[in-house]
Amino acid sequence: MDAVPARARVYVAGAVVAALYCLRPLPGPRTPWWAVLLLAVLYAGGERFARSRNVGTCYPVLLTGAFLLPPPAAAVVAFSGSLSAPVSRPPATLRRLWRSAQLTLAVWATSRTHWGLGGRDAVVAPDFPFVLVPAGAGALVFCLVLTVLDGGILVLADRVPAARAWRGLFSRSLAPIVVHGLAGLMMAVLWRSPYGPVAALLVLPPMWLAWWAFAQYHRERAAHRATIRALVQAVDIKDGYTRGHSERVGRASMMIARELGMDDERVELLRFAGILHDVGKLGVPTRLLRKDGPLTPEERRVIELHPEYGHEMVRGIRFLGEARAAVLHHHERLDGSGYPYGLVGTQIPESARVVAVADAFDAMTSTRSYSRARPVAVAVRELQRCAGAQFDPRMVDALVDALTAHGWQPAVTADEGPAPVSGPAGERGPHSAPDPDSRPAPDPGRGPAPRVAADRAARPAQAPNPGSAGSVPCPGPAPRPGPAPHPGSTGPAPHPGPAPHPALPPTVPADRSPCPAAPGQAPHHPAGGSAPRPAPGSAPAAPGCPPGARDAARDAGREGARDGAARGGVGEGVP
């Protein structure tokens, strides 16, 4: 409302005129003016106390007036009390008039409903439980009027789409207003009882205490959000190439969750999961995160530890719930070739499957120093191509539906100017989308990004990694390797798999971890003597390992996942 459009001002003016009409006819001589004045002062004082303690509004006093007084007199309580209540944001006059008109209309409609259903007689001579019927109807009308008026001002002043303006307003407001209605009914019954108004006022201190406790809860949640923002900012500072990536992954995760019909609490947890999914990069050396060229197998193994680092960092934050499992497992793949534990299918927590799709989508649609953003349609086709092997098809479909309904605004996350275009989608393997944490090798046919070129000119060139594709052009997608034969069979040797494209390395490196030794065999190291990868439990075997070693490593990794769940994580264990 800081810059209020003319149509919103007209809307507020119409509400004020309607509120003034509700004051007519003015209460007659038989109206208990002392009660009107007392309730108006109580409401204004309660609002000042509530605003100073951030504990919400004082609806029980207004509803007490609606249950005790005729509709015009109850409207006077709301109008006069609201005009004297504090306003914290400009334009103060317009906001005060709007608040007064809104509450006057709601209280007048509540009083008319209550009195029309015989509530006045039920309060004077308490007839329980009949007294609850008019009071409950009045509370529903109060909530409905506030919802209708609030939605209208959102459309006209804040330009919220009409389809979203009223969504969830009534359901979120109903429970608190029903509780306030019960408190107002209790005050009205005590007011009419032999104990008088003084006894009615004793209802307010417990209500204010409850509001204060609720405000403390909201302050604690605000502190949690501030902590999360600080962690994300630390990651953004450390890895400048992906600045803003976490927030966008959180937004995409929230879109997927809403499209799947999850409740608001789970939607919020998945937003936290998306925001925090890369927090483990704080434990990865900065030189690896900012390295311009391709990563060596050893460097890949270090970067692949970031989900476990992240889980260790957030496992003690209990309010995150299933978001902690998403931090640990968002690089798992449905076909079992992901990391850190090589989980398969539905063994991967649902939250991690949501974040995996959101993470890959933003990685493809964001411009970085080494790759130009792809159009949203291209990224969607890539996700659909990899659905079933790398991503959960249900999550991919939910993201596509959400993008169709709400759209997506890609962002530039690098500080550099235009970056070279990475290799086309057709040059990758048949079942791998780009890994958000990978660094592609330079394309020999294109120049590096400006800052990358300057850095390379200032330092000696690095030798190519042994065993990597280097700068050899990729002739096209190689056939996907079939299952390896059992060590005792006479079948053909397993296919080594497609060579990584110079601009887009495969998601799972060929030398991620050494194969564990089968019973009676020596340990097998695909890269020829590389050191075992340190990880909790046991890391899954590399794609070139014999089937028996791969199964043993995967079983050990799942036991490690169960151990993580036993230590207090949520959702980390294998079903």
Coordinates of C-alpha atoms in Angstrom, one line a residue:
M1 CA 0.0 0.0 0.0
D2 CA 3.0 2.4 0.0
A3 CA 2.1 3.5 -3.5
V4 CA -1.6 3.0 -3.6
P5 CA -3.2 2.9 -7.0
A6 CA -6.3 5.0 -7.7
R7 CA -8.6 2.0 -8.0
A8 CA -7.5 0.8 -4.5
R9 CA -8.3 4.3 -3.1
V10 CA -11.7 4.1 -4.6
Y11 CA -12.2 0.6 -3.1
V12 CA -11.2 1.9 0.4
A13 CA -13.5 4.9 0.0
G14 CA -16.4 2.6 -0.9
A15 CA -15.7 0.5 2.2
V16 CA -15.7 3.7 4.4
V17 CA -19.0 4.8 3.0
A18 CA -20.5 1.3 3.6
A19 CA -19.1 1.4 7.2
L20 CA -20.7 4.8 7.8
Y21 CA -24.0 3.5 6.6
C22 CA -23.8 0.6 9.1
L23 CA -23.7 3.2 11.9
R24 CA -27.2 4.4 11.0
P25 CA -29.5 4.5 12.7
L26 CA -27.3 5.7 15.5
P27 CA -27.9 3.9 18.9
G28 CA -30.8 5.4 20.8
P29 CA -31.0 6.7 24.3
R30 CA -31.5 3.2 25.7
T31 CA -28.1 2.1 24.4
P32 CA -25.6 1.4 27.2
W33 CA -23.1 4.1 26.1
W34 CA -20.8 3.3 29.0
A35 CA -20.5 -0.3 27.6
V36 CA -19.8 1.1 24.1
L37 CA -17.1 3.4 25.4
L38 CA -15.5 0.8 27.6
L39 CA -15.3 -1.8 24.8
A40 CA -13.9 0.8 22.4
V41 CA -11.2 1.8 24.9
L42 CA -10.4 -1.8 25.6
Y43 CA -10.1 -2.6 21.9
A44 CA -7.8 0.4 21.2
G45 CA -5.7 -0.3 24.3
G46 CA -5.5 -4.0 23.4
E47 CA -4.3 -3.1 19.9
R48 CA -1.6 -0.9 21.3
F49 CA -0.4 -3.6 23.6
A50 CA -0.6 -6.2 20.9
R51 CA 1.4 -4.1 18.4
S52 CA 4.1 -3.3 21.0
R53 CA 4.5 -7.0 21.8
N54 CA 3.8 -8.3 18.2
V55 CA 1.0 -10.6 19.5
G56 CA -1.7 -10.0 16.9
T57 CA -5.1 -8.3 17.1
C58 CA -7.7 -8.1 19.9
Y59 CA -10.8 -9.6 18.2
P60 CA -12.4 -11.0 21.4
V61 CA -13.4 -7.5 22.5
L62 CA -15.0 -6.7 19.1
L63 CA -16.9 -10.0 19.1
T64 CA -18.0 -9.4 22.7
G65 CA -19.6 -6.1 21.5
A66 CA -21.2 -8.0 18.6
F67 CA -22.8 -10.5 21.0
L68 CA -23.9 -7.9 23.6
L69 CA -24.9 -4.8 21.6
P70 CA -27.3 -4.0 18.8
P71 CA -25.6 -3.9 15.3
P72 CA -25.2 -0.1 15.1
A73 CA -23.7 0.1 18.6
A74 CA -21.3 -2.8 17.9
A75 CA -20.3 -1.0 14.7
V76 CA -19.5 2.1 16.7
V77 CA -17.2 0.1 19.0
A78 CA -15.3 -1.2 16.0
F79 CA -15.2 2.1 14.1
S80 CA -14.1 4.3 17.0
G81 CA -11.6 1.8 18.5
S82 CA -10.0 1.2 15.1
L83 CA -9.5 4.9 14.4
S84 CA -7.6 5.3 17.6
A85 CA -5.5 2.1 17.1
P86 CA -1.8 2.6 16.1
V87 CA -0.7 2.2 12.4
S88 CA 3.0 1.3 11.8
R89 CA 3.3 1.8 8.0
P90 CA 2.5 4.6 5.7
P91 CA 0.2 5.9 4.4
A92 CA -1.1 6.0 8.0
T93 CA -4.4 7.8 7.3
L94 CA -5.5 5.6 4.5
R95 CA -4.5 2.4 6.4
R96 CA -6.4 3.6 9.5
L97 CA -9.5 4.3 7.5
W98 CA -9.3 1.0 5.7
R99 CA -8.8 -1.0 8.9
S100 CA -11.7 0.9 10.6
A101 CA -14.1 0.3 7.7
Q102 CA -13.1 -3.3 7.3
L103 CA -13.7 -4.2 11.0
T104 CA -16.9 -2.1 11.2
L105 CA -18.4 -4.0 8.3
A106 CA -17.3 -7.4 9.8
V107 CA -18.6 -6.6 13.3
W108 CA -21.9 -5.2 12.0
A109 CA -22.5 -8.3 9.9
T110 CA -21.6 -10.5 12.8
S111 CA -24.0 -8.7 15.2
R112 CA -26.8 -8.9 12.6
T113 CA -26.3 -12.7 12.2
H114 CA -26.0 -13.3 16.0
W115 CA -29.1 -11.3 16.8
G116 CA -31.1 -12.7 13.9
L117 CA -30.5 -16.3 15.2
G118 CA -31.7 -15.3 18.7
G119 CA -28.3 -15.0 20.2
R120 CA -29.2 -12.0 22.4
D121 CA -31.7 -14.0 24.5
A122 CA -29.3 -16.9 24.7
V123 CA -26.7 -14.7 26.2
V124 CA -29.0 -13.0 28.7
A125 CA -30.4 -16.3 29.9
P126 CA -27.6 -18.7 29.0
D127 CA -29.0 -21.7 27.1
F128 CA -26.2 -24.1 26.6
P129 CA -25.4 -25.5 24.1
F130 CA -27.9 -23.5 22.0
V131 CA -25.9 -20.4 22.7
L132 CA -23.0 -21.8 20.6
V133 CA -25.1 -21.8 17.4
P134 CA -25.6 -18.1 16.9
A135 CA -22.1 -17.4 18.3
G136 CA -20.5 -19.9 15.9
A137 CA -22.5 -18.5 12.9
G138 CA -21.4 -15.0 13.8
A139 CA -17.7 -16.0 14.0
L140 CA -18.0 -17.6 10.5
V141 CA -19.6 -14.4 9.1
F142 CA -16.9 -12.3 10.7
C143 CA -14.2 -14.5 9.1
L144 CA -15.9 -14.5 5.7
V145 CA -16.3 -10.7 5.6
L146 CA -12.7 -10.1 6.5
T147 CA -11.6 -12.7 3.8
V148 CA -13.7 -11.0 1.1
L149 CA -12.4 -7.5 1.9
D150 CA -8.8 -8.6 2.3
G151 CA -8.8 -10.4 -1.1
G152 CA -10.2 -7.4 -2.8
I153 CA -7.5 -5.1 -1.5
L154 CA -4.8 -7.6 -2.5
V155 CA -6.1 -7.5 -6.1
L156 CA -6.4 -3.8 -6.3
A157 CA -3.5 -2.5 -4.2
D158 CA -0.9 -5.2 -4.4
R159 CA -1.9 -6.4 -7.9
V160 CA -2.1 -10.1 -6.8
P161 CA -3.9 -12.2 -9.5
A162 CA -7.6 -12.8 -8.6
A163 CA -7.1 -16.5 -8.8
R164 CA -4.6 -16.4 -6.0
A165 CA -5.8 -13.4 -3.9
W166 CA -8.4 -15.4 -1.9
R167 CA -6.6 -18.7 -2.0
G168 CA -6.2 -20.0 1.6
L169 CA -7.3 -16.7 3.3
F170 CA -10.5 -18.2 4.8
S171 CA -8.9 -21.5 5.9
R172 CA -6.0 -19.8 7.5
S173 CA -8.1 -17.3 9.4
L174 CA -11.0 -19.5 10.5
A175 CA -9.4 -21.4 13.4
P176 CA -8.0 -18.3 15.2
I177 CA -11.2 -16.4 14.7
V178 CA -13.3 -19.3 16.1
V179 CA -11.1 -19.3 19.2
H180 CA -11.5 -15.5 19.5
G181 CA -15.3 -16.0 19.1
L182 CA -15.4 -18.5 22.0
A183 CA -13.5 -16.0 24.1
G184 CA -15.9 -13.2 23.1
L185 CA -18.9 -15.4 23.9
M186 CA -17.4 -16.2 27.4
M187 CA -17.0 -12.4 28.0
A188 CA -20.5 -11.7 26.9
V189 CA -22.0 -14.4 29.2
L190 CA -20.0 -13.2 32.2
W191 CA -20.9 -9.6 31.4
R192 CA -24.6 -10.5 31.6
S193 CA -24.1 -12.7 34.7
P194 CA -24.4 -11.5 38.3
Y195 CA -20.6 -11.1 38.4
G196 CA -20.8 -8.3 35.9
P197 CA -18.3 -6.6 33.5
V198 CA -15.3 -7.0 35.9
A199 CA -15.5 -10.8 35.7
A200 CA -15.7 -10.5 31.9
L201 CA -12.5 -8.6 31.8
L202 CA -10.7 -11.4 33.5
V203 CA -10.9 -13.4 30.3
L204 CA -8.5 -11.0 28.5
P205 CA -5.2 -11.6 30.5
P206 CA -5.0 -15.4 29.6
M207 CA -5.8 -14.5 26.0
W208 CA -2.9 -12.0 25.9
L209 CA -0.6 -14.5 27.5
A210 CA -1.5 -17.0 24.8
W211 CA -0.9 -14.4 22.1
W212 CA 2.5 -13.6 23.7
A213 CA 3.5 -17.3 23.6
F214 CA 2.4 -17.5 20.0
A215 CA 4.4 -14.4 19.1
Q216 CA 7.5 -16.0 20.8
Y217 CA 7.0 -19.0 18.5
H218 CA 7.0 -16.8 15.4
R219 CA 10.1 -15.0 16.6
E220 CA 11.8 -18.3 17.0
R221 CA 10.8 -19.3 13.4
A222 CA 12.1 -15.9 12.2
A223 CA 15.4 -16.6 13.9
H224 CA 15.6 -20.0 12.1
R225 CA 14.9 -18.3 8.8
A226 CA 17.6 -15.8 9.5
T227 CA 20.1 -18.6 10.3
I228 CA 19.2 -20.3 7.0
R229 CA 19.7 -17.1 5.1
A230 CA 23.1 -16.6 6.7
L231 CA 24.2 -20.2 5.7
V232 CA 23.0 -19.7 2.1
Q233 CA 24.8 -16.3 1.9
A234 CA 28.0 -18.0 3.1
V235 CA 27.7 -20.6 0.3
D236 CA 27.0 -17.9 -2.3
I237 CA 30.1 -16.0 -1.2
K238 CA 32.2 -19.1 -1.3
D239 CA 31.0 -20.3 -4.7
G240 CA 30.2 -17.1 -6.6
Y241 CA 29.5 -19.1 -9.8
T242 CA 26.2 -20.2 -8.3
R243 CA 25.0 -17.1 -6.5
G244 CA 21.3 -17.1 -6.1
H245 CA 21.1 -20.8 -7.1
S246 CA 19.9 -22.0 -3.7
E247 CA 17.0 -19.6 -3.5
R248 CA 15.8 -20.5 -7.0
V249 CA 16.1 -24.2 -6.2
G250 CA 14.0 -23.6 -3.1
R251 CA 11.4 -21.8 -5.2
A252 CA 11.3 -24.6 -7.8
S253 CA 11.0 -27.2 -5.0
M254 CA 8.1 -25.3 -3.6
M255 CA 6.3 -25.2 -7.0
I256 CA 6.7 -28.9 -7.4
A257 CA 5.4 -29.6 -3.8
R258 CA 2.3 -27.4 -4.4
E259 CA 1.6 -29.1 -7.7
L260 CA 1.8 -32.5 -5.9
G261 CA -0.9 -31.3 -3.5
M262 CA 1.3 -31.3 -0.4
D263 CA 0.1 -29.3 2.7
D264 CA 1.6 -25.9 3.5
E265 CA 3.9 -27.3 6.2
R266 CA 5.6 -29.7 3.8
V267 CA 5.8 -27.1 1.1
E268 CA 7.7 -24.9 3.5
L269 CA 10.0 -27.7 4.5
L270 CA 10.8 -28.5 0.9
R271 CA 11.5 -24.8 0.3
F272 CA 14.1 -25.0 3.1
A273 CA 15.4 -28.3 1.6
G274 CA 16.0 -26.5 -1.7
I275 CA 17.6 -23.5 -0.1
L276 CA 20.0 -25.6 2.0
H277 CA 20.7 -28.5 -0.4
D278 CA 24.3 -27.2 -1.2
V279 CA 25.2 -26.0 2.3
G280 CA 27.7 -28.8 2.6
K281 CA 29.9 -26.9 0.0
L282 CA 31.1 -24.9 3.0
G283 CA 33.2 -28.0 3.8
V284 CA 34.7 -28.3 0.3
P285 CA 37.9 -26.4 -0.5
T286 CA 37.2 -23.1 -2.3
R287 CA 39.8 -23.8 -4.9
L288 CA 37.8 -26.8 -6.1
L289 CA 34.5 -24.9 -6.2
R290 CA 36.1 -22.1 -8.3
K291 CA 38.3 -24.3 -10.5
D292 CA 38.0 -23.3 -14.1
G293 CA 39.0 -26.6 -15.8
P294 CA 37.9 -30.2 -15.5
L295 CA 38.1 -31.9 -12.1
T296 CA 40.3 -34.8 -11.5
P297 CA 38.8 -38.0 -10.1
E298 CA 40.2 -37.3 -6.7
E299 CA 38.7 -33.8 -6.8
R300 CA 35.4 -35.2 -7.9
R301 CA 35.4 -37.5 -4.8
V302 CA 36.0 -34.5 -2.5
I303 CA 33.2 -32.5 -4.1
E304 CA 30.8 -35.5 -3.8
L305 CA 31.3 -35.4 0.0
H306 CA 29.3 -32.2 0.2
P307 CA 25.9 -33.9 0.8
E308 CA 27.3 -35.7 3.8
Y309 CA 28.9 -32.5 5.1
G310 CA 25.6 -30.7 4.6
H311 CA 23.7 -33.3 6.5
E312 CA 26.1 -33.2 9.4
M313 CA 25.6 -29.4 9.5
V314 CA 21.8 -29.5 9.6
R315 CA 21.0 -32.7 11.4
G316 CA 20.7 -30.9 14.7
I317 CA 18.1 -28.4 13.4
R318 CA 15.0 -30.4 14.3
F319 CA 12.4 -28.1 12.7
L320 CA 13.8 -28.9 9.3
G321 CA 12.3 -32.4 9.5
E322 CA 12.5 -34.2 6.1
A323 CA 14.5 -31.4 4.6
R324 CA 17.6 -33.0 6.2
A325 CA 17.1 -36.1 4.2
A326 CA 16.9 -34.0 1.0
V327 CA 20.2 -32.4 1.8
L328 CA 21.9 -35.8 2.1
H329 CA 20.2 -37.6 -0.8
H330 CA 19.6 -35.0 -3.5
H331 CA 22.3 -36.5 -5.7
E332 CA 20.9 -40.0 -5.7
R333 CA 19.5 -41.3 -8.9
L334 CA 16.6 -43.7 -9.5
D335 CA 18.8 -46.2 -11.3
G336 CA 21.2 -46.4 -8.3
S337 CA 24.2 -44.7 -9.8
G338 CA 24.0 -41.6 -7.7
Y339 CA 25.8 -40.7 -4.5
P340 CA 26.5 -40.8 -1.6
Y341 CA 24.8 -44.2 -1.0
G342 CA 23.6 -45.4 -4.4
L343 CA 19.9 -45.7 -3.3
V344 CA 17.5 -47.0 -5.9
G345 CA 13.9 -45.9 -6.8
T346 CA 11.6 -45.2 -3.8
Q347 CA 14.5 -45.9 -1.4
I348 CA 15.4 -42.2 -2.1
P349 CA 13.3 -40.0 0.1
E350 CA 10.5 -38.1 -1.6
S351 CA 11.9 -34.7 -0.6
A352 CA 15.3 -35.6 -2.2
R353 CA 13.6 -36.6 -5.4
V354 CA 11.9 -33.2 -5.5
V355 CA 15.1 -31.2 -4.9
A356 CA 17.0 -33.3 -7.4
V357 CA 14.6 -32.2 -10.2
A358 CA 14.6 -28.5 -9.0
D359 CA 18.4 -28.5 -8.7
A360 CA 19.0 -29.9 -12.2
F361 CA 16.4 -27.6 -13.8
D362 CA 18.0 -24.4 -12.3
A363 CA 21.5 -25.6 -13.3
M364 CA 20.4 -25.9 -16.9
T365 CA 18.5 -22.6 -17.0
S366 CA 21.1 -20.4 -15.3
T367 CA 24.0 -18.7 -17.0
R368 CA 27.3 -19.3 -15.4
S369 CA 30.9 -18.5 -16.2
Y370 CA 31.4 -21.7 -18.2
S371 CA 28.0 -22.3 -19.8
R372 CA 25.2 -20.3 -21.2
A373 CA 21.7 -20.8 -19.9
R374 CA 19.5 -23.1 -21.9
P375 CA 15.9 -22.1 -22.7
V376 CA 13.3 -23.4 -20.3
A377 CA 11.7 -25.6 -23.0
V378 CA 15.1 -27.3 -23.7
A379 CA 15.7 -27.9 -20.0
V380 CA 12.2 -29.4 -19.6
R381 CA 12.9 -31.8 -22.6
E382 CA 16.1 -32.8 -20.9
L383 CA 14.4 -33.6 -17.6
Q384 CA 11.7 -35.6 -19.4
R385 CA 14.4 -37.5 -21.3
C386 CA 16.2 -38.5 -18.1
A387 CA 12.9 -39.3 -16.2
G388 CA 12.8 -42.8 -15.0
A389 CA 16.6 -43.3 -14.9
Q390 CA 17.9 -40.2 -13.1
F391 CA 14.7 -38.3 -12.0
D392 CA 11.4 -39.3 -10.6
P393 CA 8.9 -38.9 -13.5
R394 CA 6.2 -37.7 -11.1
M395 CA 8.4 -34.9 -9.9
V396 CA 9.3 -33.9 -13.5
D397 CA 5.6 -33.9 -14.5
A398 CA 4.7 -31.7 -11.5
L399 CA 7.5 -29.2 -12.4
V400 CA 6.3 -29.1 -16.0
D401 CA 2.7 -28.4 -14.9
A402 CA 3.9 -25.7 -12.4
L403 CA 5.9 -24.0 -15.2
T404 CA 3.0 -24.1 -17.5
A405 CA 0.8 -22.4 -14.9
H406 CA 3.2 -19.9 -13.4
G407 CA 6.2 -19.6 -15.7
W408 CA 9.9 -19.3 -14.8
Q409 CA 12.3 -16.4 -14.9
P410 CA 15.9 -17.7 -15.4
A411 CA 18.7 -15.7 -13.8
V412 CA 22.4 -15.0 -14.5
T413 CA 24.4 -16.3 -11.5
A414 CA 27.9 -15.5 -12.7
D415 CA 29.7 -12.2 -12.5
E416 CA 31.1 -12.5 -16.0
G417 CA 29.6 -11.6 -19.3
P418 CA 28.3 -14.0 -21.9
A419 CA 29.8 -17.4 -21.5
P420 CA 30.5 -20.0 -24.2
V421 CA 27.7 -22.4 -25.1
S422 CA 28.2 -25.9 -23.7
G423 CA 27.8 -28.9 -25.9
P424 CA 24.3 -29.7 -27.3
A425 CA 22.1 -32.1 -25.5
G426 CA 22.4 -34.7 -28.2
E427 CA 26.1 -35.2 -27.4
R428 CA 25.6 -36.5 -23.9
G429 CA 25.0 -40.1 -22.8
P430 CA 21.5 -41.4 -23.1
H431 CA 20.6 -41.3 -19.4
S432 CA 22.4 -38.3 -17.8
A433 CA 21.3 -34.8 -17.3
P434 CA 24.0 -32.2 -16.4
D435 CA 25.3 -32.5 -12.9
P436 CA 24.8 -29.2 -11.1
D437 CA 28.1 -29.6 -9.2
S438 CA 30.2 -30.5 -12.3
R439 CA 32.7 -28.3 -14.1
P440 CA 32.9 -29.0 -17.8
A441 CA 36.1 -29.3 -19.7
P442 CA 36.9 -26.4 -22.0
D443 CA 35.6 -26.8 -25.6
P444 CA 38.6 -26.6 -28.0
G445 CA 36.4 -24.8 -30.6
R446 CA 35.4 -21.9 -28.3
G447 CA 37.3 -19.5 -26.2
P448 CA 36.9 -19.4 -22.4
A449 CA 34.9 -16.9 -20.5
P450 CA 36.7 -13.5 -19.9
R451 CA 37.7 -14.0 -16.3
V452 CA 38.7 -17.6 -17.0
A453 CA 41.0 -16.5 -19.9
A454 CA 42.7 -13.9 -17.7
D455 CA 43.3 -16.4 -14.9
R456 CA 44.8 -19.0 -17.3
A457 CA 47.1 -16.4 -18.8
A458 CA 48.5 -15.6 -15.4
R459 CA 49.3 -19.2 -14.4
P460 CA 51.0 -22.2 -16.1
A461 CA 48.7 -24.6 -18.0
Q462 CA 47.6 -27.8 -16.2
A463 CA 48.4 -31.1 -17.7
P464 CA 45.3 -33.1 -18.7
N465 CA 44.0 -35.6 -16.2
P466 CA 45.2 -39.1 -16.9
G467 CA 42.4 -41.3 -18.1
S468 CA 40.1 -38.3 -18.9
A469 CA 38.7 -37.4 -22.3
G470 CA 40.8 -34.2 -22.2
S471 CA 40.0 -32.1 -25.3
V472 CA 39.3 -34.9 -27.7
P473 CA 36.0 -34.2 -29.5
C474 CA 33.1 -36.5 -28.7
P475 CA 32.0 -38.3 -31.8
G476 CA 28.5 -38.8 -30.4
P477 CA 26.7 -40.7 -27.7
A478 CA 28.2 -44.1 -27.1
P479 CA 25.9 -47.1 -26.4
R480 CA 24.9 -47.5 -22.8
P481 CA 26.9 -50.4 -21.3
G482 CA 25.0 -53.6 -20.5
P483 CA 25.2 -55.5 -17.3
A484 CA 28.6 -56.9 -16.5
P485 CA 29.0 -60.7 -16.4
H486 CA 29.6 -62.6 -13.2
P487 CA 33.3 -63.0 -12.5
G488 CA 33.0 -66.7 -13.0
S489 CA 31.2 -66.6 -16.3
T490 CA 32.7 -66.7 -19.8
G491 CA 30.7 -63.8 -21.2
P492 CA 32.3 -60.7 -22.8
A493 CA 34.0 -58.1 -20.7
P494 CA 31.9 -55.2 -19.6
H495 CA 31.8 -52.1 -21.8
P496 CA 33.9 -49.3 -20.3
G497 CA 31.0 -46.8 -20.9
P498 CA 30.9 -43.6 -23.0
A499 CA 33.8 -41.2 -22.8
P500 CA 32.8 -37.9 -21.0
H501 CA 32.1 -35.1 -23.4
P502 CA 34.6 -32.2 -23.0
A503 CA 31.9 -29.7 -22.2
L504 CA 29.6 -31.9 -20.2
P505 CA 31.2 -34.6 -18.1
P506 CA 29.1 -37.5 -17.0
T507 CA 27.1 -37.1 -13.8
V508 CA 28.7 -40.1 -12.1
P509 CA 32.5 -40.2 -12.7
A510 CA 34.1 -43.5 -13.8
D511 CA 36.5 -43.4 -10.9
R512 CA 34.3 -42.3 -8.0
S513 CA 35.4 -44.8 -5.5
P514 CA 37.4 -48.0 -5.3
C515 CA 35.6 -51.3 -5.4
P516 CA 35.6 -53.2 -2.1
A517 CA 37.2 -56.6 -2.0
A518 CA 35.1 -59.6 -2.5
P519 CA 35.7 -62.6 -0.1
G520 CA 39.1 -64.1 -1.0
Q521 CA 40.0 -61.3 -3.5
A522 CA 42.3 -58.3 -3.3
P523 CA 40.8 -54.8 -3.4
H524 CA 40.0 -53.5 -6.9
H525 CA 40.9 -49.9 -7.8
P526 CA 39.5 -48.9 -11.2
A527 CA 41.9 -46.0 -11.6
G528 CA 44.9 -48.1 -10.7
G529 CA 45.7 -47.6 -7.0
S530 CA 43.6 -44.6 -6.0
A531 CA 43.0 -44.2 -2.3
P532 CA 39.7 -45.3 -0.9
R533 CA 37.1 -42.5 -0.5
P534 CA 36.4 -41.4 3.1
A535 CA 32.7 -41.5 3.8
P536 CA 30.4 -42.6 6.5
G537 CA 29.4 -46.2 6.2
S538 CA 30.7 -47.3 2.9
A539 CA 30.6 -45.6 -0.5
P540 CA 29.0 -47.4 -3.5
A541 CA 31.2 -49.1 -5.9
A542 CA 32.3 -47.6 -9.2
P543 CA 30.5 -48.5 -12.4
G544 CA 33.4 -50.7 -13.5
C545 CA 33.4 -52.9 -10.5
P546 CA 32.3 -56.6 -10.7
P547 CA 28.7 -57.2 -9.8
G548 CA 29.5 -58.9 -6.5
A549 CA 31.7 -56.0 -5.3
R550 CA 29.1 -53.4 -6.4
D551 CA 26.3 -55.2 -4.5
A552 CA 28.4 -55.5 -1.4
A553 CA 29.3 -51.8 -1.5
R554 CA 25.7 -50.8 -2.0
D555 CA 24.6 -53.0 0.9
A556 CA 27.3 -51.4 3.1
G557 CA 26.2 -47.9 2.0
R558 CA 22.6 -48.7 2.9
E559 CA 23.7 -49.9 6.4
G560 CA 25.5 -46.5 6.7
A561 CA 22.3 -44.8 5.8
R562 CA 20.4 -46.7 8.5
D563 CA 23.1 -45.7 11.0
G564 CA 22.6 -42.1 10.0
A565 CA 18.9 -42.4 10.7
A566 CA 19.6 -44.0 14.1
R567 CA 21.7 -41.0 15.0
G568 CA 18.7 -38.7 14.7
G569 CA 18.2 -38.0 11.0
V570 CA 14.8 -38.0 9.5
G571 CA 14.1 -40.1 6.4
E572 CA 17.7 -41.1 5.8
G573 CA 17.2 -44.8 6.3
V574 CA 16.3 -47.2 3.6
P575 CA 12.7 -48.5 3.7

